Amino acid sequence: MTEPTTTPDATPGATVTADVPLVRARGLVKRFPITRGVVLQRAIGHVHALAGVDFDIYAGKTLGVVGESGCGKSTAARIVARLLEPTEGTIEFEGRDITTLSRRQMVPLRRTVQVVFQDPYASLNPRQSVGQIIAAPLRVHGVEGDRRKKVQELMAQVGLNPEHFNRYPHEFSGGQRQRIGIARALALEPKLIICDEPVSALDVSIQAQVLNLLGDLQRERGLAYMFISHDLGVVRHVSHRISVMYLGSIVENADRDALYDNPRHPYTVALISAAPTGERGARTRRLLLAGDVPSPAAPPPGCTFHPRCPKARLVSGDPAEVPERCRTERPVLTDVGEGHQVACWYPIEKGDAEKMMEIQASEITLEGDPELGVAQTEGLTDAQPRPDDLVDGGTGL
Amino acid sequence: MLFIILLVVVAIFAPVLASLIGHGPNELFNRTMLDDFGLPLGPNSEFWFGADASGRDVLVRMIYGTRVSLAVGLLATLFAVGLGVALGLVAGYLGGIVDTVLSRIAEIILSLPILLFAIGIVTACGASKEGCARGAIKPGLMLVVLISAFFTWPWMFRIVRGVVLQLREREFVDAARAIGAGPTSIMFREILPNLISPIIVYASLMIPQAVLFEAYLSFLGLGVPDTTPSWGRMIADGSQIYDVAWWLMLFPGIILLLTVLAFNLLGDGLRDALDPKSDR
Ligand SMILES: Nc1ncnc2c1ncn2[C@@H]1O[C@H](COP(=O)(O)OP(=O)(O)OP(=O)(O)O)[C@@H](O)[C@H]1O
Ligand code: SF4
Ligand SMILES: [Mg+2]
C-alpha cells in the first residue's frame, strides 16, 4: 500500500511507566452459546471467542490488535466499548472497574470511549442526514450550544465540506463516509477511540488518507486508539504497541519495533513473513502454516496453536510430532523482557526462523504437498505458495 | 390512484353531491320509485342507479357508503398499523421473552377463523342497543373498526418484526449504542425511519382488507345500522330481490370491487417505488 506520511513515534518506554493505563483489561473471556431449537433454545456448545485476554491501553497511544479473521478481535473491541458483556474478566477505565456498570451508569463514560466501525456503509443510518448523524452523540448527551456549528467544525476537521451536512450517507464515497464516522466519534471529545478495521473496507489509496487523518487527530488531541486490523502493514504503521491474537488469545504483546524486529511467538513470525514487506524487489521467504484455523467452538487442548506450529515441530525434531507440553498445557503470557510478553513454551530464538524454513522447504520438496503451503492470512492473496518462494534465498526474517 | 382520490373527494363532499342530485340518503321516494306491487324501479334519468326496496336513491346511498367504507378502511388500518408497528419494534428489537410472548399472541390471532369470531362478537354485542360487556362494547361503526384492527395488526407486526430483526444487526445500531443511546431512542430514531417503506406498502394493502371486512359484516347484517348506508349492507339488501332489481347489487358490487382493486394496485406500485434496493 501507499506509505502514508505520518508515523506516530514509537515510545518504547511507554509500557514500563508507572501511570495507570486508560484501559486495563484482565482475563477477558467471552463465550457465545451455540443454540439449537426454536421454541426451547438449548445451548449445545459454545464458541470461545475470547479465552482469557489481558491488555492495557495508554492515554495518547495506539494499541494495535492483529490476527486472522475470527480470532476475536472485534469481540475484544466490543467488550471494551461495552457493546458486549464479557463472560468473565474485568475492564478498568482509569483505574475504575466498569465491567458491571449499568447502561445508565455508563452514559458519562460513553463520552470518553467512542467507536469507529469497519463498514462505512452499514455503520451510518441511511435515513439520517450527515448532520443528524454527527449531532447524535451531542443530542444523546445533552450537549448545549450551537450543535449545527459544532457539527460543521467537526466536518471541517475530518476533511469534509461543512456545507454538506444536509446530505445523506449514500451521497458520499466510502472514504468520506468513514470520515463521517470519525467525526461522530470525535463529537464528544473522547480519550479513546476504538477503531475496528476502520480502513479494511476502503481502497488502498483512500486507506492512507484515513490513516493519516487518524494520526493527525491523535497528535492534535492526544487520543488513544485501540486499532484493530488483520493487515500487519497497517497495524505497524499506526501502532505504538501491538497485541497479536490467535483463536481467542493474545499470543504476543510487544512494542511495535520489538515485535517486528524480534518476534518471539511462532505465530507472529509466520504472520510477519506472510505480509508483503512493501520494499520493492525484496523477496521474502514465507513461513507458511499448515492447515486451517481450528473452530473456536472446539479449540485444541494445550497451546491452541500446536496443530499448526512450526516451532513445536522444530523442538520435537520430527515434522509429525509436537512436544507433549504444547499438546497438554496452555502457555500463559510471560514477560521475556522490556514489556515484551509471549505465550509460548518455546519462544523463538535467533536462528529458529531459518531452521523452520528449512524444515518447511524439505517437506514441500519431499511431499510436494500444496495444501501445506496455504497461508491462512486473510486478505493477502499474494501469499499463495510458490515453490520458488520457499526454496529461493531471501531477506525475510 | 386517481380513482382513490376520486373516492376520497366523493366521501368528503357526499352531502354536497347529494344536494346536487336533490335526494337524501334516507329519503323515501315510494310514490315515484316503487311500482304498484311495491317493487323498486330501475335506473332512469332522475335515479341513475335506480331505487332500493324502500324507494331510496341507490346512487346517493352509494355516495354516502363511500364514507363508511373509507372511514372503516382507514381507521381500522390506522389502529392496526399503530399497534403492529409499535409491538413489532419492541418484539424485534428487545427479543427474548417479550418477543416470544408477542409472537405467540400474533400467531394465535392469525390462526383464528376471523369471520366466525367477528360474527360471534357482533352477534353477542349487536343483539341489543345496550351492547355487551356492561355497555362497554356497543354495536356500530366503531365496533367494526376495532374488530378489523384487532384481527389485522398481527400482519403488520410480523412484517415489522422481521425487518427489525435484520436492522438491529446492522452496525448503525451498534453505533447508536456506542454513543450511549437508549433502546427507546434506538427503536424510534434509528430503526423506525428505516421501516417507513414497508409500513406504507403493507398499510395500503391492509386498507382494502378492512373495506371488504366491513362489507362482509354489513352483508351479514352485523355491521352498521340500516340508516347508515354502506356498500356491504346495500349488496345484502339487494341480494334478497336480485331477480327483480339487478341494479341493487350490481352497482355497489362494482364500486367495492374497483376500490379493493385500486388499493391493491396502489400497494403494489408503492412497493415497487419504495423498494429498498432502488432507494439505496
Ligand atoms: N454474536 C455472536 N454469536 C455467536 N458467535 C459469535 C458472535 N460474534 C462473534 N462470534 C464468533 O466469535 C468468534 C470471534 O469473532 P470476532 O468477530 O471477534 O472475530 P474477528 O477477529 O473480529 O474477525 P474478523 O476479522 O472476521 O472481523 C468467531 O468465531 C465468531 O464466529
Ligand atoms: S507453546 Fe508450543 S505449540 Fe504453542 S506456540 Fe509455543 S512452541 Fe508452538
Ligand atoms: Mg471483526
XYZ file of C-alpha atoms and ligand atoms in Angstrom:
717
model
C 0.000 0.000 0.000
C 0.995 3.598 -0.351
C 3.079 4.618 2.580
C 1.296 7.372 4.475
C 3.449 10.263 5.506
C 2.766 10.383 9.198
C 4.162 7.826 11.538
C 3.499 8.043 15.237
C 6.791 7.983 17.049
C 7.197 4.801 18.952
C 7.947 5.305 22.589
C 9.418 2.074 23.889
C 9.402 3.316 27.448
C 5.633 3.827 27.445
C 4.853 0.357 28.657
C 7.034 0.421 31.726
C 5.689 3.695 33.075
C 4.014 3.524 36.428
C 0.941 5.547 35.486
C -2.464 3.984 35.337
C -3.483 2.913 31.858
C -6.613 4.355 30.312
C -7.960 0.848 29.858
C -6.834 -2.245 31.666
C -8.442 -5.474 30.507
C -7.822 -8.570 32.567
C -8.816 -12.145 31.906
C -11.498 -11.331 29.359
C -13.455 -14.405 28.394
C -16.374 -14.416 26.004
C -18.338 -17.500 25.137
C -21.240 -17.373 22.723
C -23.737 -20.188 23.189
C -24.491 -22.230 20.104
C -28.195 -22.876 20.322
C -30.418 -25.450 18.804
C -34.186 -25.499 18.763
C -36.767 -22.876 18.022
C -39.147 -22.886 20.946
C -36.867 -24.065 23.717
C -33.387 -22.890 22.912
C -30.822 -25.256 24.286
C -27.152 -24.463 24.331
C -25.392 -27.336 22.615
C -21.937 -25.825 22.867
C -20.005 -22.607 22.979
C -17.912 -20.516 20.653
C -14.882 -19.480 22.655
C -14.483 -16.087 21.074
C -12.137 -14.900 23.817
C -10.270 -17.294 26.052
C -8.727 -15.036 28.681
C -7.239 -11.874 27.254
C -5.190 -9.149 29.008
C -4.137 -5.841 27.561
C -3.586 -2.208 28.514
C -4.274 0.907 26.514
C -2.368 4.049 27.465
C -3.509 7.620 27.018
C -2.381 9.137 23.752
C -1.027 5.833 22.440
C -2.205 3.281 19.938
C -2.637 -0.357 20.778
C -2.705 -2.351 17.569
C -4.505 -5.692 17.580
C -3.761 -8.109 14.753
C -4.924 -11.595 13.967
C -6.725 -13.621 11.378
C -10.446 -13.439 10.794
C -12.472 -14.900 13.634
C -9.731 -14.746 16.242
C -11.826 -12.492 18.479
C -10.547 -9.010 17.684
C -13.983 -7.490 17.260
C -15.251 -9.277 20.328
C -12.474 -7.726 22.408
C -13.208 -4.316 20.917
C -16.916 -4.615 21.555
C -16.285 -5.565 25.161
C -14.060 -2.533 25.705
C -16.755 -0.376 24.097
C -19.266 -2.060 26.409
C -21.388 -3.160 23.477
C -20.981 -6.713 24.722
C -20.780 -8.201 28.197
C -17.732 -10.326 28.912
C -18.471 -13.806 30.241
C -15.570 -13.417 32.646
C -12.902 -10.845 33.354
C -12.771 -7.165 34.126
C -12.353 -3.882 32.319
C -10.940 -0.958 34.246
C -11.161 2.539 32.934
C -8.654 4.927 34.502
C -8.396 2.536 37.403
C -12.141 2.168 37.895
C -13.865 -1.153 37.291
C -16.576 -0.570 34.693
C -17.419 -4.196 33.981
C -20.645 -4.204 35.942
C -21.907 -0.684 35.353
C -25.456 -0.451 34.058
C -26.263 1.300 30.849
C -27.247 4.447 32.715
C -24.101 4.449 34.780
C -22.140 4.021 31.585
C -23.574 7.135 29.963
C -20.912 9.552 31.259
C -18.209 7.055 30.327
C -19.532 6.810 26.808
C -18.200 10.278 26.273
C -14.656 9.092 26.775
C -14.770 5.895 24.701
C -16.030 6.019 21.142
C -16.030 3.599 18.246
C -15.266 3.813 14.539
C -16.692 0.813 12.747
C -15.398 -1.279 9.912
C -18.162 -0.915 7.391
C -18.676 2.724 6.426
C -21.884 1.714 4.653
C -23.563 -0.194 7.451
C -22.435 1.985 10.329
C -24.288 5.113 9.167
C -28.060 5.174 9.283
C -29.191 5.565 5.662
C -32.252 7.546 6.764
C -30.395 10.228 8.683
C -28.562 13.185 7.252
C -24.888 13.608 7.965
C -25.727 16.493 10.261
C -28.098 14.329 12.284
C -25.585 11.504 12.448
C -22.733 13.635 13.722
C -25.018 15.539 16.102
C -26.466 12.344 17.585
C -23.815 11.987 20.328
C -24.316 15.658 21.245
C -28.054 15.128 21.403
C -27.867 11.934 23.459
C -25.544 13.552 25.965
C -27.494 16.782 26.076
C -24.594 18.937 24.981
C -25.820 22.521 24.911
C -24.883 25.182 22.433
C -24.979 25.587 18.698
C -24.948 21.973 17.520
C -25.009 22.835 13.872
C -21.879 24.951 14.274
C -20.193 22.167 16.219
C -21.161 19.642 13.530
C -19.727 21.836 10.826
C -16.498 22.309 12.764
C -16.184 18.563 13.127
C -16.848 18.051 9.443
C -14.121 20.522 8.570
C -11.713 18.804 10.947
C -12.134 15.437 9.295
C -11.823 16.935 5.835
C -15.464 17.037 4.780
C -17.155 20.021 3.221
C -19.173 21.578 6.101
C -21.819 22.679 3.621
C -22.778 19.061 3.052
C -24.366 18.494 6.455
C -27.801 18.121 4.875
C -26.769 15.305 2.606
C -27.409 11.636 3.174
C -24.755 8.963 3.575
C -25.379 7.402 0.169
C -24.239 10.618 -1.458
C -20.715 10.108 -0.124
C -17.887 7.797 -1.116
C -16.558 5.092 1.178
C -13.646 7.182 2.392
C -15.883 10.180 3.051
C -18.331 8.011 4.912
C -15.574 6.778 7.143
C -14.718 10.414 7.821
C -18.339 10.925 8.861
C -17.928 8.010 11.268
C -14.760 9.575 12.639
C -16.463 12.945 13.065
C -19.247 11.251 15.017
C -16.689 9.539 17.234
C -14.909 12.857 17.845
C -18.037 14.820 18.721
C -17.839 14.140 22.460
C -14.079 14.690 22.617
C -13.273 11.178 23.793
C -9.984 9.976 25.199
C -10.107 6.641 23.440
C -11.404 5.674 20.034
C -11.788 2.034 19.214
C -11.175 1.520 15.520
C -12.389 -1.884 14.379
C -10.802 -2.381 10.970
C -11.540 1.228 10.059
C -9.855 1.061 6.680
C -10.195 -2.526 5.506
C -13.342 -1.747 3.511
C -11.607 1.101 1.685
C -9.457 1.319 -1.418
C -5.766 1.253 -0.720
C -5.203 4.875 -1.746
C -8.078 6.004 0.479
C -6.764 3.901 3.356
C -3.636 6.021 3.595
C -5.676 9.221 3.766
C -7.891 7.934 6.543
C -4.888 6.602 8.473
C -3.194 9.974 8.146
C -6.303 11.677 9.451
C -6.341 9.365 12.466
C -2.649 10.071 13.063
C -3.168 13.837 12.866
C -6.093 13.679 15.273
C -4.033 11.649 17.704
C -1.277 14.234 17.745
C -3.625 17.189 17.983
C -5.883 15.784 20.655
C -3.787 13.228 22.484
C -6.247 10.475 21.570
C -5.639 6.850 22.380
C -6.628 4.228 19.829
C -7.372 0.580 20.021
C -6.684 -0.182 16.412
C -7.841 -3.497 15.027
C -6.765 -4.917 11.733
C -5.782 -8.124 10.041
C -3.325 -6.165 7.942
C 0.092 -6.145 9.566
C 1.294 -3.330 7.348
C -1.476 -1.062 8.582
C -1.005 -2.021 12.220
C 2.723 -1.492 12.025
C 2.130 1.905 10.582
C -0.186 3.209 13.281
C 0.675 1.365 16.492
C 2.884 2.071 19.461
C 2.245 -1.312 20.933
C 0.809 -4.412 19.335
C -1.116 -7.424 20.545
C -1.153 -10.468 18.303
C -4.226 -12.649 18.659
C -4.791 -16.243 17.704
C -8.011 -18.156 18.327
C -9.292 -16.019 21.169
C -5.990 -15.477 22.954
C -3.260 -12.901 22.860
C -0.114 -14.790 21.950
C 2.304 -11.881 21.950
C 2.359 -8.335 23.317
C 5.199 -6.029 22.436
C 6.177 -2.537 21.450
C 5.935 -2.112 17.745
C 9.583 -2.266 16.769
C 10.309 -5.065 19.184
C 7.531 -7.091 17.641
C 8.692 -6.644 14.086
C 12.420 -6.855 14.739
C 12.324 -9.633 17.250
C 9.079 -11.615 17.146
C 9.081 -14.332 19.790
C 5.897 -16.264 19.081
C 5.927 -18.706 16.164
C 2.553 -17.403 15.003
C 3.842 -13.831 14.888
C 6.813 -14.987 12.859
C 4.515 -16.661 10.364
C 2.262 -13.615 10.166
C 5.168 -11.271 9.549
C 6.714 -13.490 6.939
C 3.402 -13.731 5.117
C 2.896 -9.980 4.963
C 4.154 -8.079 1.961
C 7.160 -6.054 3.046
C 6.441 -3.020 0.970
C 10.060 -2.884 -0.101
C 10.115 -3.443 -3.770
C 12.126 -6.323 -5.049
C 12.723 -7.751 -1.617
C 11.810 -11.395 -1.976
C 10.574 -12.607 1.300
C 10.637 -16.226 2.193
C 7.339 -17.077 3.721
C 6.845 -19.267 6.684
C 3.597 -20.922 5.849
C 1.235 -22.563 8.256
C -0.239 -25.976 7.732
C -3.967 -26.489 7.839
C -6.836 -24.198 8.773
C -7.535 -22.187 11.870
C -9.414 -24.616 14.150
C -13.017 -23.800 15.018
C -13.340 -21.626 18.111
C -16.206 -23.920 19.102
C -13.695 -26.716 19.667
C -10.286 -25.171 20.366
C -7.376 -27.621 20.538
C -6.136 -28.557 24.011
C -2.867 -27.226 25.366
C -1.461 -24.475 23.203
C -4.212 -23.687 20.713
C -1.570 -23.107 18.052
C 0.040 -26.524 18.375
C -1.639 -28.260 15.416
C -0.069 -25.697 13.106
C 3.030 -24.620 14.979
C 6.329 -24.894 13.083
C 8.411 -24.258 16.198
C 6.837 -27.189 18.020
C 7.966 -29.414 15.175
C 11.425 -27.940 15.337
C 11.590 -28.671 19.059
C 10.441 -32.241 18.653
C 12.783 -32.696 15.718
C 10.066 -34.556 13.859
C 7.671 -32.840 11.441
C 4.865 -35.097 12.624
C 5.499 -34.666 16.345
C 4.596 -31.929 18.804
C 6.176 -31.719 22.277
C 3.878 -33.045 24.951
C 3.861 -29.777 26.811
C 2.455 -27.945 23.797
C -0.304 -30.526 23.482
C -1.368 -30.548 27.107
C -0.514 -27.310 28.869
C -1.789 -23.940 27.848
C 1.041 -21.387 27.823
C 0.323 -18.090 29.601
C 1.645 -14.679 28.626
C 5.089 -14.416 30.184
C 7.458 -11.494 30.277
C 10.532 -12.010 28.161
C 11.956 -8.576 28.882
C 11.178 -4.888 28.339
C 7.432 -5.285 28.318
C 7.647 -7.983 25.693
C 5.279 -10.805 26.545
C 4.777 -14.090 24.788
C 2.526 -17.076 25.381
C 4.708 -19.931 24.238
C 6.638 -22.721 25.935
C 9.456 -22.478 23.432
C 9.701 -18.837 22.279
C 11.560 -18.177 19.065
C 15.333 -17.820 19.458
C 17.836 -16.425 16.990
C 18.197 -18.752 14.039
C 14.904 -20.567 14.602
C 13.279 -18.881 11.669
C 15.865 -20.257 9.241
C 15.568 -23.736 10.690
C 11.778 -23.656 10.452
C 12.085 -22.567 6.850
C 14.378 -25.449 6.109
C 12.012 -27.981 7.601
C 9.212 -26.490 5.611
C 11.184 -26.427 2.386
C 12.251 -30.032 2.785
C 8.682 -31.075 3.495
C 7.409 -29.342 0.458
C 10.055 -30.715 -1.860
C 9.696 -34.174 -0.393
C 5.937 -34.397 -0.358
C 5.094 -31.756 -2.893
C 2.013 -31.114 -0.829
C 0.434 -27.880 -1.936
C -2.066 -27.933 0.914
C 0.683 -27.465 3.417
C 1.638 -24.186 1.949
C -1.605 -22.259 2.054
C -1.059 -19.176 4.100
C -4.074 -18.553 6.223
C -3.709 -14.835 6.292
C -6.884 -13.159 5.243
C -6.720 -10.621 2.507
C -3.246 -11.498 1.387
C -3.946 -13.319 -1.793
C -0.407 -12.852 -2.942
C 0.666 -15.092 -0.103
C -0.221 -18.155 -2.115
C 2.653 -20.613 -2.089
C 5.011 -20.652 -4.950
C 7.716 -23.244 -4.636
C 10.456 -20.845 -5.720
C 9.478 -18.506 -2.910
C 10.145 -21.202 -0.442
C 13.354 -22.555 -1.820
C 14.897 -19.312 -3.013
C 17.038 -17.323 -0.681
C 15.550 -14.077 0.585
C 15.893 -11.290 3.039
C 12.842 -12.098 5.094
C 13.238 -12.718 8.796
C -54.527 6.290 -7.716
C -56.834 8.739 -9.450
C -59.716 6.514 -8.522
C -58.727 6.620 -4.864
C -58.522 10.395 -4.873
C -61.941 10.448 -6.503
C -63.313 8.206 -3.750
C -61.918 10.460 -1.065
C -63.388 13.532 -2.717
C -66.756 11.807 -3.050
C -66.653 10.768 0.598
C -65.840 14.270 1.804
C -68.385 16.016 -0.371
C -71.109 13.391 -0.064
C -73.736 15.862 1.281
C -72.887 18.369 -1.453
C -73.238 15.736 -4.161
C -76.478 14.517 -2.610
C -77.938 18.001 -2.573
C -76.872 18.464 -6.199
C -78.822 15.340 -7.071
C -81.562 16.524 -4.786
C -82.157 13.271 -2.860
C -81.243 12.494 0.738
C -79.700 9.112 1.589
C -82.676 8.021 3.662
C -85.300 9.934 1.775
C -88.142 7.664 0.658
C -89.488 8.025 -2.853
C -92.102 5.307 -2.516
C -94.610 7.216 -4.638
C -92.400 7.639 -7.673
C -89.864 4.846 -7.432
C -91.942 1.881 -6.297
C -94.335 0.229 -8.703
C -97.809 -0.970 -7.936
C -96.547 -4.185 -6.399
C -94.165 -2.246 -4.140
C -91.111 -3.294 -6.141
C -88.425 -0.692 -6.842
C -87.864 0.822 -10.268
C -84.570 0.577 -12.114
C -82.255 3.310 -13.368
C -83.843 6.284 -15.090
C -82.815 9.840 -15.855
C -83.553 11.060 -12.355
C -82.408 7.985 -10.422
C -79.298 6.932 -12.391
C -78.740 3.765 -10.404
C -82.394 3.132 -9.610
C -84.059 2.846 -6.231
C -83.958 0.254 -3.489
C -86.777 -1.718 -1.913
C -87.758 1.218 0.285
C -87.635 3.606 -2.644
C -84.347 5.275 -1.735
C -81.859 6.555 -4.308
C -79.147 3.927 -4.806
C -76.613 6.414 -6.174
C -76.943 8.763 -3.227
C -76.721 5.873 -0.808
C -73.605 4.642 -2.547
C -72.070 8.091 -2.267
C -72.666 8.056 1.461
C -71.480 4.461 1.567
C -68.100 5.665 0.328
C -67.748 7.490 3.624
C -68.413 4.400 5.657
C -66.131 2.196 3.612
C -63.230 4.619 3.588
C -63.660 5.541 7.230
C -63.657 1.913 8.285
C -60.787 1.083 5.952
C -58.582 3.956 7.035
C -59.381 3.886 10.743
C -59.026 0.140 11.076
C -55.736 0.243 9.184
C -54.512 3.142 11.282
C -55.161 1.263 14.511
C -53.744 -1.976 13.154
C -50.621 -0.245 11.840
C -50.068 1.664 15.064
C -50.364 -1.440 17.192
C -48.484 -3.689 14.790
C -45.585 -1.286 14.309
C -45.157 -0.492 17.995
C -45.298 -4.118 19.109
C -43.225 -5.297 16.149
C -40.483 -2.813 17.005
C -40.446 -3.823 20.651
C -40.520 -7.555 19.917
C -37.926 -7.381 17.183
C -35.509 -5.113 18.992
C -35.775 -6.432 22.533
C -36.188 -10.079 21.553
C -36.236 -12.633 24.341
C -39.376 -13.363 26.280
C -41.155 -10.195 25.116
C -40.693 -11.331 21.538
C -41.774 -14.883 22.265
C -44.983 -13.814 24.005
C -45.954 -11.213 21.399
C -45.177 -13.539 18.517
C -47.328 -16.284 20.004
C -50.225 -13.892 20.512
C -49.903 -12.710 16.930
C -49.839 -16.282 15.651
C -52.898 -17.247 17.646
C -54.875 -14.294 16.347
C -53.814 -15.015 12.778
C -54.907 -18.621 13.103
C -58.393 -17.757 14.381
C -61.271 -18.051 11.932
C -61.738 -14.298 11.750
C -65.161 -14.178 10.201
C -66.590 -16.703 12.611
C -65.234 -14.817 15.572
C -66.347 -11.489 14.256
C -69.830 -12.825 13.697
C -69.817 -14.157 17.222
C -68.741 -10.890 18.769
C -71.046 -8.786 16.683
C -73.994 -11.040 17.342
C -73.331 -11.053 21.039
C -72.770 -7.337 21.241
C -75.066 -6.237 18.471
C -78.193 -8.050 19.643
C -79.425 -5.120 21.682
C -78.755 -1.421 21.756
C -77.013 -1.741 25.112
C -74.249 -3.850 23.609
C -72.320 -6.265 25.741
C -69.674 -6.196 28.474
C -71.957 -3.919 30.508
C -72.292 -1.488 27.653
C -68.566 -1.113 27.077
C -68.873 -2.507 23.571
C -71.700 -1.083 21.508
C -72.663 -2.145 18.017
C -71.834 0.208 15.166
C -69.088 1.529 13.045
C -66.506 1.654 15.814
C -67.045 -1.979 16.670
C -66.392 -2.958 13.075
C -63.248 -0.832 13.077
C -61.949 -2.328 16.289
C -62.632 -5.899 15.288
C -60.987 -5.371 11.951
C -57.940 -3.749 13.576
C -57.730 -6.485 16.190
C -57.555 -9.196 13.565
C -55.159 -7.435 11.211
C -52.459 -5.927 13.429
C -50.545 -9.234 13.610
C -49.983 -8.887 9.889
C -48.122 -5.641 10.326
C -46.490 -6.964 13.463
C -44.932 -9.863 11.631
C -43.584 -7.728 8.824
C -42.160 -5.070 11.128
C -40.646 -7.618 13.490
C -38.945 -9.384 10.597
C -37.396 -6.224 9.242
C -36.332 -5.075 12.706
C -34.593 -8.396 13.314
C -32.429 -7.675 10.292
C -31.925 -3.996 11.022
C -30.843 -4.445 14.613
C -27.807 -6.412 13.443
C -26.677 -3.516 11.305
C -23.684 -1.582 12.518
C -25.517 1.711 12.791
C -27.471 0.259 15.690
C -24.211 -0.610 17.443
C -23.008 2.862 16.585
C -26.041 4.349 18.316
C -25.453 2.159 21.360
C -21.816 3.193 21.389
C -22.734 6.853 21.709
C -24.994 5.938 24.616
C -28.457 5.983 23.034
C -31.110 4.041 24.933
C -33.423 1.376 23.498
C -36.374 3.727 23.010
C -34.260 6.210 21.146
C -32.745 3.465 19.002
C -36.117 1.922 18.190
C -37.802 5.152 17.234
C -34.993 7.321 15.919
C -32.707 4.786 14.283
C -34.864 1.851 13.267
C -38.338 3.292 12.663
C -37.236 5.644 9.837
C -35.894 2.598 8.014
C -39.303 0.927 8.252
C -41.281 3.629 6.500
C -41.443 1.957 3.108
C -42.614 -1.485 4.229
C -45.140 0.135 6.551
C -46.619 2.272 3.778
C -46.732 -0.620 1.354
C -48.413 -3.043 3.711
C -50.754 -0.425 5.124
C -52.040 0.271 1.640
C -52.627 -3.455 1.219
C -54.482 -3.620 4.537
C -56.967 -0.897 3.673
C -58.885 -2.987 1.111
C -58.967 -5.858 3.595
C -60.716 -3.639 6.098
C -63.082 -2.310 3.443
C -64.006 -5.850 2.491
C -64.327 -6.828 6.112
C -66.825 -4.077 6.738
C -68.730 -5.211 3.660
C -68.825 -8.823 4.897
C -70.098 -7.832 8.302
C -72.645 -5.441 6.873
C -73.697 -8.059 4.370
C -74.413 -10.361 7.265
C -76.387 -7.553 8.824
C -73.907 -7.280 11.648
C -72.171 -4.066 10.794
C -73.621 -0.637 10.690
C -77.340 0.067 11.218
C -79.650 0.232 8.217
C -79.899 4.021 8.289
C -76.146 4.323 7.703
C -75.681 3.397 4.072
C -72.812 1.037 3.451
C -71.836 -0.883 0.333
C -71.932 -4.243 2.053
C -75.326 -3.547 3.539
C -76.676 -2.460 0.164
C -75.410 -5.592 -1.516
C -77.007 -7.659 1.198
C -80.349 -5.923 0.867
C -80.185 -6.192 -2.888
C -79.422 -9.895 -2.793
C -82.903 -10.592 -1.473
C -84.601 -9.321 -4.595
C -81.783 -9.594 -7.118
C -84.066 -11.283 -9.665
C -86.324 -8.256 -9.963
C -83.864 -5.465 -9.153
C -80.424 -6.333 -10.519
C -79.135 -2.779 -10.052
C -79.288 -3.070 -6.274
C -76.396 -5.495 -6.187
C -74.559 -4.606 -9.354
C -73.574 -1.002 -8.685
C -72.371 -1.339 -5.086
C -70.652 -4.571 -6.084
C -68.741 -2.897 -8.886
C -67.663 0.013 -6.741
C -66.480 -2.344 -3.989
C -64.517 -4.395 -6.476
C -62.936 -1.306 -8.025
C -61.991 0.106 -4.642
C -60.309 -3.070 -3.468
C -58.523 -3.375 -6.787
C -57.362 0.237 -6.685
C -55.859 -0.083 -3.223
C -54.138 -3.315 -4.129
C -52.641 -1.705 -7.204
C -51.548 1.261 -5.118
C -49.855 -1.082 -2.660
C -48.044 -2.923 -5.426
C -46.998 0.341 -7.023
C -45.701 1.689 -3.736
C -43.815 -1.495 -3.092
C -42.012 -1.145 -6.394
C -41.406 2.566 -5.949
C -40.094 2.193 -2.407
C -38.123 -0.985 -2.979
C -35.135 -0.721 -0.618
C -32.925 -1.918 -3.430
C -33.845 1.003 -5.619
C -33.662 3.687 -2.932
C -30.115 2.928 -1.888
N -22.882 -12.739 18.346
C -22.167 -13.854 18.150
N -22.740 -15.067 18.331
C -22.036 -16.199 18.139
N -20.745 -16.236 17.768
C -20.119 -15.076 17.567
C -20.791 -13.823 17.747
N -19.916 -12.830 17.478
C -18.757 -13.424 17.147
N -18.862 -14.770 17.210
C -17.806 -15.734 16.945
O -16.727 -15.420 17.757
C -15.511 -15.569 17.056
C -14.722 -14.292 17.106
O -15.410 -13.317 16.337
P -14.867 -11.858 16.102
O -15.910 -11.123 15.342
O -14.447 -11.269 17.389
O -13.617 -12.096 15.184
P -12.692 -11.049 14.445
O -11.319 -11.328 14.869
O -13.195 -9.680 14.625
O -12.848 -11.485 12.956
P -12.964 -10.600 11.623
O -11.565 -10.297 11.203
O -13.654 -11.528 10.676
O -13.767 -9.391 11.943
C -15.864 -16.007 15.657
O -15.695 -17.386 15.562
C -17.307 -15.644 15.528
O -17.954 -16.562 14.693
S 3.660 -23.449 23.001
Fe 4.393 -24.985 21.589
S 2.779 -25.157 20.106
Fe 2.410 -23.312 21.210
S 3.365 -21.766 20.024
Fe 4.862 -22.369 21.506
S 6.016 -23.966 20.519
Fe 4.204 -23.671 19.312
Mg -14.049 -8.188 13.267
